[in-house]
XYZ file of C-alpha atoms in Angstrom:
661
model
C -42.499 -12.438 8.511
C -40.648 -9.749 6.594
C -40.197 -6.305 8.103
C -40.600 -3.086 6.133
C -36.812 -2.774 6.017
C -36.445 -6.290 4.564
C -39.082 -5.538 1.922
C -37.113 -2.442 0.932
C -33.970 -4.526 0.349
C -35.998 -6.922 -1.815
C -37.481 -4.139 -3.944
C -34.255 -2.113 -4.360
C -32.425 -4.578 -6.677
C -35.553 -4.948 -8.831
C -35.726 -1.173 -9.302
C -32.007 -1.173 -10.155
C -32.658 -3.956 -12.694
C -35.191 -1.680 -14.409
C -33.062 1.489 -14.368
C -29.353 0.562 -14.517
C -27.317 -1.678 -16.850
C -27.114 -5.182 -15.403
C -24.266 -6.112 -17.765
C -20.880 -4.395 -17.814
C -20.219 -1.462 -20.147
C -16.780 -1.901 -21.685
C -16.313 1.856 -22.141
C -17.824 2.940 -18.836
C -21.064 4.771 -18.142
C -19.901 8.163 -19.416
C -18.035 7.026 -22.545
C -20.634 4.529 -23.795
C -23.257 5.448 -26.360
C -26.978 5.476 -25.575
C -27.402 2.353 -27.708
C -24.725 0.480 -25.724
C -26.277 1.511 -22.394
C -29.764 0.414 -23.459
C -28.407 -2.916 -24.720
C -26.821 -3.557 -21.295
C -30.095 -2.997 -19.387
C -31.259 -6.490 -18.472
C -35.041 -6.340 -18.921
C -34.844 -5.152 -22.549
C -33.951 -8.641 -23.796
C -33.960 -12.274 -22.700
C -30.587 -12.854 -21.058
C -28.883 -14.451 -18.077
C -29.283 -11.377 -15.854
C -32.974 -12.197 -15.297
C -31.677 -15.203 -13.362
C -29.636 -12.878 -11.129
C -32.459 -10.663 -9.905
C -35.889 -12.327 -9.955
C -35.058 -15.443 -7.834
C -34.233 -13.200 -4.853
C -37.991 -12.848 -4.265
C -38.126 -16.572 -3.433
C -36.579 -15.825 -0.035
C -40.055 -14.903 1.260
C -40.976 -18.632 1.181
C -38.297 -19.460 3.767
C -39.217 -18.849 7.406
C -36.203 -19.835 9.513
C -33.035 -17.653 9.422
C -30.853 -20.724 8.716
C -32.974 -21.580 5.685
C -32.743 -17.992 4.429
C -28.954 -17.984 4.860
C -28.718 -21.274 2.961
C -30.868 -19.848 0.173
C -28.732 -16.688 -0.084
C -25.510 -18.733 -0.270
C -26.966 -20.954 -3.008
C -28.311 -17.890 -4.820
C -24.871 -16.226 -4.783
C -23.331 -19.421 -6.131
C -25.896 -19.470 -8.943
C -25.136 -15.836 -9.860
C -21.365 -16.289 -10.050
C -21.497 -19.690 -11.755
C -23.942 -18.533 -14.436
C -21.941 -15.341 -15.028
C -18.721 -17.327 -15.421
C -20.232 -19.950 -17.730
C -21.865 -17.337 -19.976
C -18.864 -14.926 -19.767
C -21.174 -12.122 -18.638
C -19.660 -9.352 -16.537
C -21.549 -7.645 -13.731
C -23.028 -4.215 -14.420
C -24.026 -1.309 -12.190
C -27.391 -2.838 -11.236
C -25.659 -5.814 -9.609
C -24.085 -3.465 -7.046
C -27.573 -2.917 -5.594
C -28.261 -6.657 -5.818
C -25.132 -7.576 -3.848
C -25.825 -4.809 -1.324
C -29.310 -6.222 -0.702
C -27.954 -9.763 -0.341
C -25.345 -8.468 2.113
C -27.963 -6.693 4.264
C -30.306 -9.706 4.260
C -27.405 -12.013 5.094
C -26.351 -9.802 8.025
C -29.925 -9.562 9.286
C -30.457 -13.328 9.357
C -27.098 -14.083 10.986
C -28.006 -11.591 13.706
C -31.342 -13.375 14.254
C -29.421 -16.580 14.983
C -27.741 -14.815 17.910
C -24.225 -15.114 16.473
C -21.880 -12.487 17.980
C -24.737 -11.666 20.380
C -26.906 -10.662 17.443
C -24.941 -7.440 17.000
C -25.758 -6.284 13.461
C -22.981 -3.694 13.404
C -20.242 -6.166 14.376
C -21.591 -8.833 12.008
C -21.869 -6.346 9.136
C -18.391 -4.920 9.758
C -16.894 -8.415 9.916
C -18.662 -9.571 6.744
C -17.735 -6.384 4.852
C -14.087 -6.697 5.889
C -13.996 -10.382 4.916
C -15.553 -9.631 1.529
C -12.989 -6.903 0.819
C -10.038 -9.015 1.994
C -11.126 -12.174 0.169
C -12.183 -10.443 -3.055
C -9.272 -8.056 -3.438
C -6.431 -9.942 -1.735
C -7.050 -13.711 -1.672
C -8.875 -13.968 -5.006
C -6.131 -12.116 -6.960
C -3.505 -14.346 -5.297
C -5.380 -17.485 -6.387
C -5.786 -15.992 -9.863
C -2.059 -15.490 -10.318
C -1.452 -19.068 -9.135
C -4.086 -20.474 -11.502
C -2.400 -18.731 -14.440
C 0.667 -20.872 -13.780
C -0.966 -24.262 -13.184
C -3.819 -24.068 -15.744
C -2.475 -23.942 -19.290
C -5.096 -23.996 -22.081
C -7.739 -25.147 -19.601
C -5.705 -28.119 -18.325
C -3.907 -28.544 -15.017
C -0.168 -28.756 -15.606
C 2.979 -27.705 -13.764
C 5.276 -28.371 -16.721
C 5.336 -24.763 -17.912
C 5.986 -23.432 -14.412
C 8.874 -25.884 -13.933
C 10.289 -24.999 -17.345
C 10.239 -21.284 -16.578
C 11.596 -21.669 -13.033
C 14.562 -23.751 -14.238
C 15.821 -21.218 -16.759
C 19.437 -20.243 -15.922
C 18.672 -16.575 -16.552
C 15.776 -16.654 -14.064
C 17.939 -18.179 -11.338
C 20.460 -15.396 -11.888
C 17.693 -12.770 -11.685
C 16.381 -14.303 -8.441
C 19.774 -14.196 -6.742
C 20.399 -10.666 -7.979
C 17.009 -9.560 -6.622
C 17.603 -11.145 -3.223
C 21.154 -9.800 -3.083
C 20.295 -6.173 -3.766
C 17.099 -6.204 -1.637
C 18.832 -7.813 1.353
C 21.682 -5.302 1.046
C 19.178 -2.440 0.916
C 17.343 -3.858 3.940
C 20.524 -4.142 6.009
C 21.868 -0.707 5.052
C 18.514 1.043 5.489
C 18.019 -0.554 8.902
C 21.570 0.380 9.972
C 21.217 4.014 8.891
C 17.688 4.169 10.313
C 19.032 2.974 13.675
C 21.814 5.584 13.603
C 19.433 8.453 12.883
C 16.823 7.228 15.386
C 19.511 7.120 18.080
C 20.498 10.660 17.135
C 16.999 12.121 17.444
C 16.122 10.254 20.664
C 19.459 10.062 22.512
C 21.752 12.779 21.131
C 19.840 15.690 19.568
C 18.634 18.583 21.690
C 18.059 21.576 19.437
C 18.058 19.652 16.157
C 15.043 17.387 16.657
C 13.484 18.914 13.548
C 15.570 16.302 11.722
C 13.083 13.724 12.984
C 10.205 15.463 11.179
C 12.321 15.957 8.081
C 13.090 12.244 7.873
C 9.483 11.284 8.507
C 8.246 13.462 5.634
C 10.810 12.784 2.905
C 9.960 9.121 2.119
C 6.258 9.873 1.984
C 6.362 12.869 -0.341
C 8.925 11.492 -2.790
C 7.813 9.040 -5.496
C 10.002 5.906 -5.372
C 12.016 6.537 -8.519
C 12.336 10.336 -8.265
C 15.236 9.718 -5.877
C 16.692 7.548 -8.637
C 16.360 10.442 -11.084
C 18.205 12.687 -8.625
C 20.967 10.097 -8.344
C 21.212 10.011 -12.154
C 21.567 13.796 -12.252
C 24.391 13.688 -9.701
C 26.154 10.439 -10.559
C 24.998 9.495 -14.036
C 27.177 9.783 -17.113
C 26.843 13.592 -17.071
C 26.693 13.976 -13.284
C 28.989 16.280 -11.342
C 30.193 13.546 -8.993
C 30.876 11.153 -11.867
C 32.819 13.878 -13.698
C 34.976 14.403 -10.595
C 35.556 10.657 -10.116
C 36.470 10.160 -13.775
C 38.896 13.092 -13.748
C 40.547 12.213 -10.431
C 40.412 8.420 -10.317
C 39.683 7.355 -13.902
C 36.654 5.229 -13.034
C 34.170 4.026 -15.646
C 31.432 6.559 -16.494
C 28.824 3.793 -16.215
C 29.808 2.770 -12.663
C 26.387 3.773 -11.309
C 24.192 1.614 -13.545
C 23.520 -1.803 -12.046
C 23.825 -3.057 -8.473
C 25.498 0.165 -7.263
C 22.748 2.454 -8.518
C 19.849 0.336 -7.236
C 21.510 -0.089 -3.834
C 22.273 3.616 -3.484
C 18.880 4.857 -4.669
C 16.826 2.378 -2.633
C 18.895 2.998 0.502
C 18.372 6.751 0.158
C 14.638 6.319 -0.448
C 13.904 3.656 2.196
C 16.168 4.604 5.117
C 13.689 7.259 6.368
C 11.011 4.548 6.492
C 13.254 2.373 8.685
C 14.064 5.460 10.759
C 10.387 6.119 11.556
C 9.834 2.545 12.764
C 12.959 2.398 14.940
C 12.510 5.905 16.339
C 8.995 5.048 17.501
C 10.318 1.966 19.309
C 13.163 3.914 20.949
C 10.751 6.492 22.346
C 8.773 3.718 24.086
C 11.785 2.223 25.908
C 11.644 3.530 29.504
C 14.693 5.475 30.633
C 14.675 3.714 34.018
C 15.923 0.522 32.322
C 19.055 2.349 31.197
C 19.358 3.976 34.605
C 19.178 0.579 36.314
C 21.916 -0.706 34.022
C 24.188 2.230 34.860
C 23.521 1.764 38.576
C 24.894 -1.768 38.202
C 28.171 -0.284 36.884
C 27.506 -1.142 33.238
C 29.267 1.034 30.690
C 27.265 2.957 28.030
C 28.378 0.476 25.363
C 27.327 -2.510 27.522
C 23.960 -0.884 28.180
C 23.457 -0.374 24.463
C 24.448 -3.966 23.584
C 22.535 -5.746 26.362
C 19.545 -3.453 27.051
C 18.680 -1.187 24.126
C 19.615 -3.423 21.205
C 17.684 -6.547 22.375
C 14.566 -4.437 23.023
C 14.843 -2.988 19.523
C 14.736 -6.397 17.797
C 11.032 -6.166 16.806
C 11.519 -2.682 15.347
C 14.735 -3.694 13.566
C 13.041 -6.788 12.132
C 10.044 -4.730 10.974
C 12.331 -2.117 9.428
C 14.277 -4.798 7.565
C 11.091 -6.539 6.408
C 9.492 -3.362 5.074
C 12.608 -2.093 3.292
C 13.369 -5.571 1.900
C 9.854 -5.964 0.452
C 9.755 -2.385 -0.855
C 13.104 -2.853 -2.596
C 12.144 -6.282 -3.924
C 8.865 -5.041 -5.406
C 10.036 -1.730 -6.916
C 10.676 -1.981 -10.645
C 10.962 1.738 -11.432
C 14.397 2.306 -9.872
C 15.930 -0.753 -11.622
C 14.232 0.520 -14.776
C 16.097 3.844 -14.455
C 19.365 2.668 -12.884
C 19.521 -1.106 -13.403
C 21.449 -1.198 -16.656
C 22.173 -4.887 -17.340
C 21.442 -5.843 -13.727
C 18.037 -7.542 -14.024
C 15.742 -8.038 -11.021
C 12.424 -9.854 -10.692
C 10.238 -6.743 -10.485
C 11.623 -5.145 -13.649
C 11.465 -8.459 -15.532
C 7.797 -8.854 -14.575
C 7.149 -5.356 -15.917
C 8.813 -6.116 -19.256
C 6.943 -9.427 -19.628
C 3.614 -7.624 -19.076
C 4.106 -4.470 -21.177
C 6.539 -5.824 -23.770
C 5.776 -6.163 -27.469
C 4.889 -9.837 -26.873
C 3.250 -10.102 -23.417
C 3.909 -13.372 -21.589
C 1.504 -13.564 -18.656
C 2.535 -17.091 -17.657
C 6.184 -16.129 -17.199
C 5.212 -12.877 -15.484
C 2.896 -14.774 -13.119
C 5.579 -17.363 -12.346
C 8.038 -14.612 -11.489
C 5.348 -12.897 -9.432
C 4.752 -16.054 -7.398
C 8.509 -16.417 -6.808
C 8.646 -12.783 -5.682
C 5.667 -13.358 -3.377
C 7.235 -16.533 -1.966
C 10.393 -14.705 -0.911
C 8.403 -11.871 0.675
C 6.185 -14.279 2.620
C 9.211 -16.346 3.691
C 10.866 -13.272 5.199
C 7.545 -12.288 6.765
C 7.038 -15.689 8.445
C 10.650 -15.930 9.610
C 10.263 -12.554 11.269
C 6.904 -13.542 12.774
C 8.240 -16.823 14.180
C 11.443 -15.234 15.467
C 9.680 -12.431 17.313
C 6.469 -14.247 18.187
C 8.105 -16.528 20.768
C 9.823 -13.721 22.655
C 8.571 -11.023 25.002
C 9.667 -7.423 24.547
C 7.192 -5.756 26.901
C 8.664 -2.843 28.862
C 5.646 -0.705 29.835
C 4.433 -1.784 33.261
C 2.064 1.065 34.059
C 4.464 3.119 36.166
C 5.426 6.686 35.455
C 8.614 7.401 33.579
C 9.984 10.681 34.873
C 13.705 10.144 34.264
C 15.457 11.259 31.097
C 17.446 8.952 28.856
C 21.128 8.661 29.674
C 23.771 9.524 27.059
C 25.333 7.051 24.650
C 29.032 6.219 24.573
C 31.015 9.212 23.290
C 32.579 7.248 20.431
C 29.160 6.084 19.236
C 27.814 9.648 19.459
C 30.622 10.982 17.268
C 30.217 8.168 14.734
C 26.450 8.714 14.454
C 26.843 12.500 14.193
C 29.410 12.161 11.384
C 27.223 9.695 9.463
C 24.218 12.001 9.840
C 26.182 15.047 8.665
C 27.323 13.228 5.516
C 23.778 11.946 4.927
C 22.157 15.372 5.282
C 24.735 17.011 3.028
C 24.277 14.395 0.320
C 20.465 14.566 0.524
C 20.527 18.365 0.367
C 22.626 18.192 -2.799
C 20.428 15.389 -4.179
C 17.105 17.177 -3.693
C 18.703 20.441 -4.763
C 19.763 18.785 -8.018
C 16.190 17.579 -8.597
C 14.800 21.114 -8.334
C 17.759 22.694 -10.143
C 17.546 20.112 -12.925
C 13.925 21.048 -13.551
C 14.956 24.630 -14.428
C 17.856 23.943 -16.826
C 17.732 23.096 -20.520
C 19.723 19.860 -20.355
C 21.478 18.698 -17.194
C 25.202 18.168 -17.669
C 25.144 19.733 -21.141
C 23.328 23.074 -21.067
C 22.642 24.668 -17.670
C 20.846 27.716 -19.054
C 17.782 28.724 -17.031
C 14.460 27.749 -18.607
C 10.800 27.241 -17.718
C 10.210 25.101 -20.793
C 9.751 21.841 -18.846
C 7.051 23.349 -16.623
C 5.359 25.078 -19.561
C 5.179 21.795 -21.461
C 3.763 20.130 -18.365
C 1.268 22.684 -17.090
C 1.145 25.485 -19.658
C -1.020 23.818 -22.317
C -4.365 23.787 -20.539
C -6.105 21.250 -18.343
C -6.510 18.696 -21.148
C -2.862 18.439 -22.186
C 0.582 17.855 -20.701
C 0.776 16.790 -17.076
C -2.538 18.216 -15.889
C -4.807 15.234 -16.796
C -2.584 12.757 -14.937
C -2.265 15.096 -11.936
C -6.048 15.624 -11.773
C -6.686 11.870 -12.111
C -4.193 11.126 -9.340
C -5.773 13.686 -7.010
C -9.268 12.271 -7.639
C -8.163 8.653 -7.161
C -6.235 9.489 -3.981
C -9.162 11.496 -2.565
C -11.484 8.528 -3.204
C -9.072 5.928 -1.811
C -7.997 7.746 1.370
C -11.321 7.698 3.307
C -12.061 4.090 2.279
C -8.572 3.058 3.398
C -8.945 4.805 6.747
C -12.456 3.385 7.309
C -11.553 -0.249 6.619
C -8.288 0.137 8.521
C -10.220 1.271 11.611
C -12.884 -1.439 11.205
C -10.327 -4.246 10.871
C -8.282 -2.888 13.781
C -11.432 -2.685 15.939
C -12.467 -6.236 15.049
C -9.025 -7.703 15.771
C -8.529 -5.882 19.086
C -12.037 -5.652 20.562
C -14.078 -8.578 19.193
C -13.661 -12.316 19.809
C -14.939 -14.662 17.088
C -14.144 -18.002 15.483
C -11.558 -17.797 12.735
C -10.029 -14.616 14.134
C -6.465 -15.832 13.484
C -7.329 -16.494 9.821
C -8.910 -13.044 9.582
C -5.768 -11.430 11.012
C -3.601 -13.457 8.617
C -5.484 -12.196 5.545
C -5.283 -8.630 6.851
C -1.513 -8.985 7.308
C -1.140 -10.260 3.732
C -1.727 -6.678 2.531
C 1.497 -5.854 4.331
C 3.560 -8.730 2.908
C 2.518 -8.769 -0.775
C 4.952 -6.823 -3.002
C 3.348 -4.070 -5.055
C 4.441 -5.561 -8.379
C 2.818 -8.901 -7.503
C -0.365 -7.117 -6.397
C -0.536 -5.311 -9.739
C -0.023 -8.481 -11.785
C -2.566 -10.382 -9.668
C -5.182 -7.680 -10.344
C -4.562 -8.022 -14.074
C -5.116 -11.793 -13.801
C -8.184 -11.541 -11.537
C -10.205 -8.669 -12.975
C -9.552 -8.947 -16.699
C -12.412 -11.346 -17.384
C -16.023 -12.101 -16.454
C -17.740 -11.937 -14.077
C -15.775 -9.112 -12.389
C -14.308 -7.108 -15.257
C -12.604 -3.965 -13.956
C -9.566 -3.516 -16.203
C -9.298 -0.071 -17.741
C -11.578 1.513 -15.158
C -10.799 4.004 -12.415
C -12.375 1.615 -9.890
C -9.552 -0.923 -10.099
C -6.936 1.795 -9.504
C -8.779 3.078 -6.417
C -9.184 -0.487 -5.108
C -5.475 -1.127 -5.609
C -4.636 2.027 -3.651
C -7.015 0.986 -0.862
C -5.641 -2.536 -0.425
C -2.009 -1.393 -0.635
C -2.473 1.294 2.029
C -4.913 -0.507 4.328
C -2.134 -1.555 6.773
C -1.473 2.162 7.395
C -4.981 2.688 8.718
C -4.808 -0.589 10.655
C -1.526 0.266 12.400
C -2.697 3.784 13.280
C -6.024 2.527 14.640
C -4.467 -0.355 16.613
C -2.060 2.082 18.267
C -4.951 4.434 19.060
C -7.223 1.666 20.391
C -4.443 0.490 22.715
C -4.734 3.844 24.502
C -8.542 3.727 24.871
C -9.753 2.051 28.059
C -12.182 -0.804 27.383
C -14.189 0.395 30.404
C -15.449 3.322 28.308
C -17.169 0.873 25.975
C -18.445 -1.172 28.918
C -19.949 1.972 30.460
C -21.676 2.786 27.180
C -23.001 -0.762 26.978
C -24.342 -0.595 30.545
C -26.359 2.475 29.486
C -28.053 0.359 26.777
C -26.243 2.181 23.956
C -25.903 0.079 20.797
C -22.394 -1.011 19.693
C -22.778 1.037 16.520
C -23.500 4.249 18.444
C -20.674 3.425 20.867
C -18.309 3.060 17.930
C -19.628 6.207 16.252
C -19.794 8.557 19.248
C -17.086 7.221 21.583
C -14.455 5.223 19.668
C -14.235 7.301 16.484
C -13.913 10.704 18.242
C -11.132 9.301 20.435
C -9.452 7.837 17.346
C -9.653 11.118 15.417
C -5.887 11.873 15.516
C -5.029 8.348 14.353
C -7.797 8.478 11.746
C -6.644 11.837 10.356
C -3.046 10.626 10.287
C -4.075 7.494 8.361
C -6.175 9.648 6.032
C -3.372 12.022 5.038
C -0.716 9.280 4.877
C -2.947 7.154 2.665
C -3.659 10.156 0.423
C 0.020 10.996 -0.011
C 1.063 7.366 -0.584
C -1.711 6.984 -3.161
C -0.393 10.074 -4.936
C 3.120 8.606 -5.172
C 2.358 4.901 -5.681
C 3.849 3.151 -8.694
C 4.486 -0.621 -8.631
C 0.929 -1.742 -7.845
C -0.899 0.424 -10.402
C 1.488 0.628 -13.355
C -0.193 -2.414 -14.972
C -3.689 -1.023 -14.364
C -3.548 2.466 -15.876
C -4.717 3.335 -19.391
C -4.469 6.567 -21.426
C -7.855 7.521 -19.947
C -6.796 6.778 -16.354
C -3.195 8.007 -16.469
C -1.613 8.851 -13.092
C 1.292 11.117 -12.171
C 3.912 8.443 -11.472
C 3.104 6.559 -14.679
C 3.346 9.821 -16.640
C 6.808 10.480 -15.162
C 7.911 6.937 -16.031
C 6.764 7.440 -19.626
C 8.870 10.603 -19.824
C 11.877 8.616 -18.579
C 11.201 5.947 -21.236
C 11.207 8.713 -23.865
C 14.499 10.083 -22.510
C 12.847 13.376 -21.500
C 14.499 13.694 -18.089
C 13.757 17.427 -17.890
C 9.989 16.935 -17.814
C 10.320 13.880 -15.553
C 12.371 15.795 -12.982
C 10.067 18.843 -13.209
C 6.993 16.694 -12.546
C 8.784 14.915 -9.684
C 9.692 18.271 -8.119
C 6.068 19.401 -8.498
C 4.787 16.293 -6.715
C 7.242 16.819 -3.844
C 6.034 20.422 -3.400
C 2.353 19.424 -3.597
C 2.817 16.668 -1.026
C 4.785 18.937 1.317
C 1.981 21.510 1.152
C -0.611 18.817 1.923
C 1.320 17.601 4.984
C 2.034 21.127 6.245
C -1.641 22.012 5.820
C -2.617 18.873 7.713
C -0.220 19.722 10.559
C -1.648 23.255 10.775
C -5.170 21.839 10.893
C -4.193 19.476 13.719
C -2.472 22.293 15.630
C -5.559 24.509 15.261
C -7.856 21.722 16.465
C -5.515 21.039 19.378
C -5.435 24.673 20.452
């Protein structure tokens, strides 16, 4: 028998079939003509979409839940196979169709008693799997298929030919060399600054907040623009070095520039990871070491440093992958020093696009990222670093060796001075006519950006970016919390595979993610290229680990007995999640929300291949200004983004403080 609710989910897709286009509109709903919209509505002509909607009614002839599940699986296969064979892309009406199939699928799995028949858990698990498989695994398989299927035939010849090119081997080694160097330097500096804020600083702990904000609010290549202003051919530092030491004016462009810019941009990220780990190391471990007559340096080498290995490995992994996947900094500062990410960009957007070569390079880039990821996982997975044993920690941390304190303080002083000059040059450069040539004050760059109305200059890209980020942030936070809840609170078959797919978001370089989306969603049945949807989805999948990490940390502090008490009172798991878990996770959820919003505002590598003139975003607009040689507008827009992001974070902190009080 079918309940009233089940009947509703059978009728809904039929109503959508009558009202909405069942085939894709190539110009979108708002830019298509009335004739194009009417032509895409399925019932107005004999077409394949009839086969997508009407057969769903046949489910009423199946009585057992297993039979209904089998029918729904076969029906989904029919829909996708027919769409692929006829090259028909899904339209808006199919969203209601897939939603109905999802609800019916969840309902019948629950009736089988799987996962105790909990519809909320089953639905959350299915939704998460659909998102992860559709927007992570499927694009990865698509980029692989581009390499091995040439003209419809399976062949590895082209991939081998491309991978054996001498130039490519040189690019690979250059990419690994600069990324590994960035990872090591960023981790070293991050460790120094984390030690300062947790073991040395007393009245200067504001530095911790400063370092935690800077990497988030600064687009990846804006730091590179600041480095160009200071150390480029017309930079003040380069002028001094040329006059005093006679060095080459082009010394910055190449390995030196990429290493310097990436280290400046990514060190704060390493700092945040290591500082968090240092704050969780109990002071009584250091105290016990000192009581056994160990010197401060011995305590650091044998107690602190071993316990920091997971954080150091994570910091290296993140900075390595970020450096490896960023093409914008090599684009600005690379000169003749080619890296994989920038080469992929040129093969995609060049005058003669070569998707096979770009995909091959993308797979190589992905392989190196995953290799580092698995090495780290295997290295740390077999060791225990647990230090919290449930006892109070009332003692304060003991001081570091005096020599180490002086070294760290000197490094930090140099770093802060250089960053102050760097960011000062970014803002100063936005108010001068031509940096290094004419330093006369001007507002021309800002007037050209934001003084021509909302439809011209930088306003359209800024508005688009704000809208996309506002759409992506709540979805990112929601799925991050759901996946974290499923992996920490629910036991089910295939959990390790589920966790692996979720972790892939973390390991896939942004450039590879962008190329894979081009390969996956540029053809029927899921055609999304040129739409705002694909940009929002890219932002969601790239930032999902942020929500996951925040929620996992928050869930670790919530006693499972609270959920057990709710269950004993006959409260459904959904209401328990909604009224107990989510309120307790509010700080973590809000943090994930604002971090996801800001990162979406400043993202570059993953979406550069997905934007069009109608979906232009801020970072792509800045890159176009750099391509045109208009550094004044590029720097002015970069400075504007930094200010906007700082205001967002400060507003968020004030909101949290007000809620707390």
